[in-house]
Structure formats: structure tokens, C-alpha cells
Short mmCIF file of C-alpha atoms and ligand atoms in Angstrom, two decimals:
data_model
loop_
_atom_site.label_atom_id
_atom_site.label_comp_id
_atom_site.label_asym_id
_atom_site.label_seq_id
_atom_site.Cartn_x
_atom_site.Cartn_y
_atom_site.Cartn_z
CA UNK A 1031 0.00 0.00 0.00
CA UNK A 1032 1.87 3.00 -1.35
CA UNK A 1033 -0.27 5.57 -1.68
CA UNK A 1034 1.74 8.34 -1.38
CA UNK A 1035 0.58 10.01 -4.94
CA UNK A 1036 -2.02 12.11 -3.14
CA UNK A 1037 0.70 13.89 -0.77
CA UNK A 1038 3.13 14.80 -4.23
CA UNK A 1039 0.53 16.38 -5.74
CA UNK A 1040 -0.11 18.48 -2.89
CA UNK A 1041 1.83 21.38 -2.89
CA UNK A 1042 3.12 24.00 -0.25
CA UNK A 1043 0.15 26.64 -1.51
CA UNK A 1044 -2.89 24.02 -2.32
CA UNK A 1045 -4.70 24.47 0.83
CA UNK A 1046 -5.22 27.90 -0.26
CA UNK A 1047 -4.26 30.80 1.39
CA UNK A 1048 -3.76 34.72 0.04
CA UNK A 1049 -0.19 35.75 -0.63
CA UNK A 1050 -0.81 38.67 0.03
CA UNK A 1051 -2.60 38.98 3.11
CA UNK A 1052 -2.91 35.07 3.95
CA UNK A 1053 -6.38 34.48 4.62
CA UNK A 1054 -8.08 31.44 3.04
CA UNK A 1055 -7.97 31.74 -0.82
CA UNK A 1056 -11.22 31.96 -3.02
CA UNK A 1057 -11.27 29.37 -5.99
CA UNK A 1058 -12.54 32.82 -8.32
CA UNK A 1059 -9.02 34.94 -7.42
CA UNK A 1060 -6.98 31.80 -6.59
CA UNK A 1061 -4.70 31.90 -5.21
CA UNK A 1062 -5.42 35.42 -3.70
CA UNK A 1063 -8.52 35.83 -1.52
CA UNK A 1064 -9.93 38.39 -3.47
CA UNK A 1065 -9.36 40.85 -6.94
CA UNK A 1066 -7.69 43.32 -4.45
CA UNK A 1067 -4.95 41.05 -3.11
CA UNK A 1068 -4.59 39.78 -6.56
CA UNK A 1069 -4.09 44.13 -7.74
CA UNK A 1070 -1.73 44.26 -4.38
CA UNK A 1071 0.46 41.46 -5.17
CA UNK A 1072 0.04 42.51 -9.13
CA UNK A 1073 1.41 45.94 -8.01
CA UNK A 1074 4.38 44.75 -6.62
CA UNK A 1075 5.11 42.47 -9.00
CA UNK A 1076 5.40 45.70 -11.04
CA UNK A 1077 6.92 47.79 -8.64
CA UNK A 1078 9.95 45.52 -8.25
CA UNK A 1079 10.31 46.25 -11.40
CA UNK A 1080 10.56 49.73 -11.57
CA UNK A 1081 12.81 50.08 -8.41
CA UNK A 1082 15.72 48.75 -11.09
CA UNK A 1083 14.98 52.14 -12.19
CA UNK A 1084 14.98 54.22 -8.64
CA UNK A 1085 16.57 52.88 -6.19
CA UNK A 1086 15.28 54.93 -3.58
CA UNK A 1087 11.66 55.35 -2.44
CA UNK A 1088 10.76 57.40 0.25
CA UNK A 1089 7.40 58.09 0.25
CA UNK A 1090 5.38 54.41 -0.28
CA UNK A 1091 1.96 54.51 0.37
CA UNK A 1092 1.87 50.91 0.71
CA UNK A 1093 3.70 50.61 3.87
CA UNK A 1094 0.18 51.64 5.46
CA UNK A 1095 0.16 49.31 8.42
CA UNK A 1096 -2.17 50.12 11.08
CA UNK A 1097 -3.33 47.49 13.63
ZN1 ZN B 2411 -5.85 38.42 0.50
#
């Protein structure tokens, strides 16, 4: 009885939680928890690329943490 198959297939991410903020995932903005996460992460993705560009950023509006 080697029925490991179903724990390969598995991976790190399937049980579904938001990159971004890491709440449970929804199947319609997998594997982000909603079409804003999916804009957050999107906007990194993008801004990553841009810092090549300036290295410095001062003023990020992103770095909005309140409790
Ligand atoms: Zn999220």
C-alpha cells in the first residue's frame, strides 16, 4: 500500500491561502482571496520592477500598516 501520490501532488500553496494577506484563498481569485490582493500582489510584482529604475523610495503609500 503506497499511496503516497495524493501527498506529491499536494503542494506548499494548495490548501489555499492569500499571498498577500494570507487568509483562506477563493477558488474565483486563486490563489489570492480576493481581486484586491490579486491588484496588491500585481502591483508589486510591477513595482519591483521599476525600483531597477529608482533605487530609492521614500514616500510608499503601501507601507500603510495600522493594527
Ligand atoms: Zn488576501
Amino acid at each position: 500500500m503506497s499511496n503516497d501520490r495524493d501527498t506529491v501532488t499536494r503542494l506548499p500553496n494548495a490548501g489555499g491561502t492569500c499571498p498577500t494577506c494570507g487568509k483562506p484563498s477563493v477558488p474565483r481569485y486563486r490563489p489570492f482571496c480576493s481581486g484586491r490582493c490579486s491588484d496588491i500582489d500585481l502591483g508589486r510584482w510591477l513595482k519591483e520592477s521599476y525600483r531597477v529604475e529608482t533605487d530609492e523610495d521614500p514616500a510608499d503609500p503601501s507601507e500603510d500598516e495600522r493594527p
